[in-house]
Short mmCIF file of C-alpha atoms in Angstrom, two decimals:
data_model
loop_
_atom_site.label_atom_id
_atom_site.label_comp_id
_atom_site.label_asym_id
_atom_site.label_seq_id
_atom_site.Cartn_x
_atom_site.Cartn_y
_atom_site.Cartn_z
CA MET A 438 -3.38 -12.67 17.10
CA ILE A 439 -4.37 -9.08 17.63
CA VAL A 440 -1.40 -7.59 16.30
CA THR A 441 -1.82 -9.60 13.48
CA HIS A 442 -5.29 -8.69 12.96
CA ALA A 443 -4.42 -4.89 13.54
CA ARG A 444 -1.22 -4.83 10.77
CA SER A 445 -3.45 -6.48 8.02
CA GLY A 446 -6.11 -3.46 8.62
CA SER A 447 -5.95 -0.12 8.41
CA ALA A 448 -4.36 0.70 11.66
CA SER A 449 -2.32 3.09 11.60
CA GLU A 450 1.40 3.49 12.88
CA ARG A 451 0.36 5.46 16.23
CA GLU A 452 -2.45 2.71 17.15
CA LEU A 453 0.43 0.07 16.38
CA GLU A 454 2.68 2.03 18.79
CA ALA A 455 -0.32 2.47 21.34
CA LEU A 456 -0.73 -1.17 20.89
CA ALA A 457 2.68 -1.97 21.71
CA ILE A 458 3.10 -0.42 24.71
CA TYR A 459 -0.51 -1.24 25.99
CA MET A 460 0.88 -4.82 25.97
CA GLY A 461 4.18 -3.52 27.01
CA HIS A 462 6.47 -4.71 24.57
CA SER A 463 8.76 -2.66 22.01
CA MET A 464 7.24 -1.73 18.09
CA ARG A 465 10.58 -4.13 17.09
CA MET A 466 9.07 -6.64 19.43
CA GLN A 467 5.76 -6.48 17.75
CA ARG A 468 6.84 -6.17 14.42
CA GLU A 469 9.29 -9.64 15.07
CA CYS A 470 7.20 -11.78 17.58
CA TYR A 471 3.29 -11.18 17.08
CA ASP A 472 2.97 -10.37 13.16
CA ARG A 473 1.77 -13.74 11.85
CA ARG A 474 0.92 -12.42 8.49
CA THR A 475 2.84 -14.17 5.45
CA LYS A 476 5.57 -12.02 3.14
CA ALA A 477 2.67 -12.16 0.77
CA GLN A 478 0.25 -10.42 2.86
CA LYS A 479 3.23 -8.20 4.39
CA VAL A 480 4.04 -6.85 1.26
CA GLU A 481 0.08 -7.11 -0.47
CA PRO A 482 0.10 -3.15 0.48
CA ALA A 483 2.67 -2.44 -1.66
CA VAL A 484 1.59 -4.63 -4.88
CA GLU A 485 -2.01 -2.52 -4.73
CA MET A 486 0.09 0.81 -4.52
CA LEU A 487 2.11 0.13 -7.30
CA THR A 488 -0.93 -1.16 -9.06
CA ALA A 489 -2.72 2.18 -8.42
CA ILE A 490 0.04 4.33 -9.22
CA ASN A 491 0.27 2.46 -12.61
CA LEU A 492 -3.51 2.77 -13.69
CA ARG A 493 -3.12 6.00 -12.80
CA ALA A 494 0.02 6.73 -14.88
CA ARG A 495 -2.10 4.75 -18.05
CA ALA A 496 -4.36 6.47 -17.51
CA GLU A 497 -2.96 10.52 -17.89
CA SER A 498 -0.20 8.83 -20.62
CA ALA A 499 -3.26 8.40 -22.80
CA ARG A 500 -5.27 11.15 -22.00
CA LYS A 501 -2.73 13.36 -22.98
CA ALA A 502 -1.90 11.02 -26.77
CA LYS A 503 -5.21 11.31 -27.63
CA PRO A 504 -5.17 15.53 -28.52
CA PHE A 505 -2.18 14.33 -30.29
CA ASP A 506 -3.89 11.56 -31.93
CA ALA A 507 -6.99 13.41 -32.95
CA GLN A 508 -4.67 15.50 -34.56
CA LEU A 509 -2.72 13.12 -36.36
CA ALA A 510 -5.92 11.89 -37.96
CA LYS A 511 -7.10 15.33 -39.10
CA SER A 512 -3.79 15.61 -40.98
CA ALA A 513 -4.15 12.12 -42.53
CA GLN A 514 -7.00 13.45 -44.10
#
């Protein structure tokens, strides 16, 4: 249960490795045997990261488009 909790939180790789050593097993065993998170829980950080990247890219794209849109509006008058 502690491995699942640690892997669900913000434990670093260093902390997870230390926990594995302290518990007397390998990182592989820790991942394969003791991590009881669902697949959805395991991929959630990747989904959150991709969402954040997408939002930043859209904001950057919108920021770059505004000066062009303003010039286009002026030229249409």
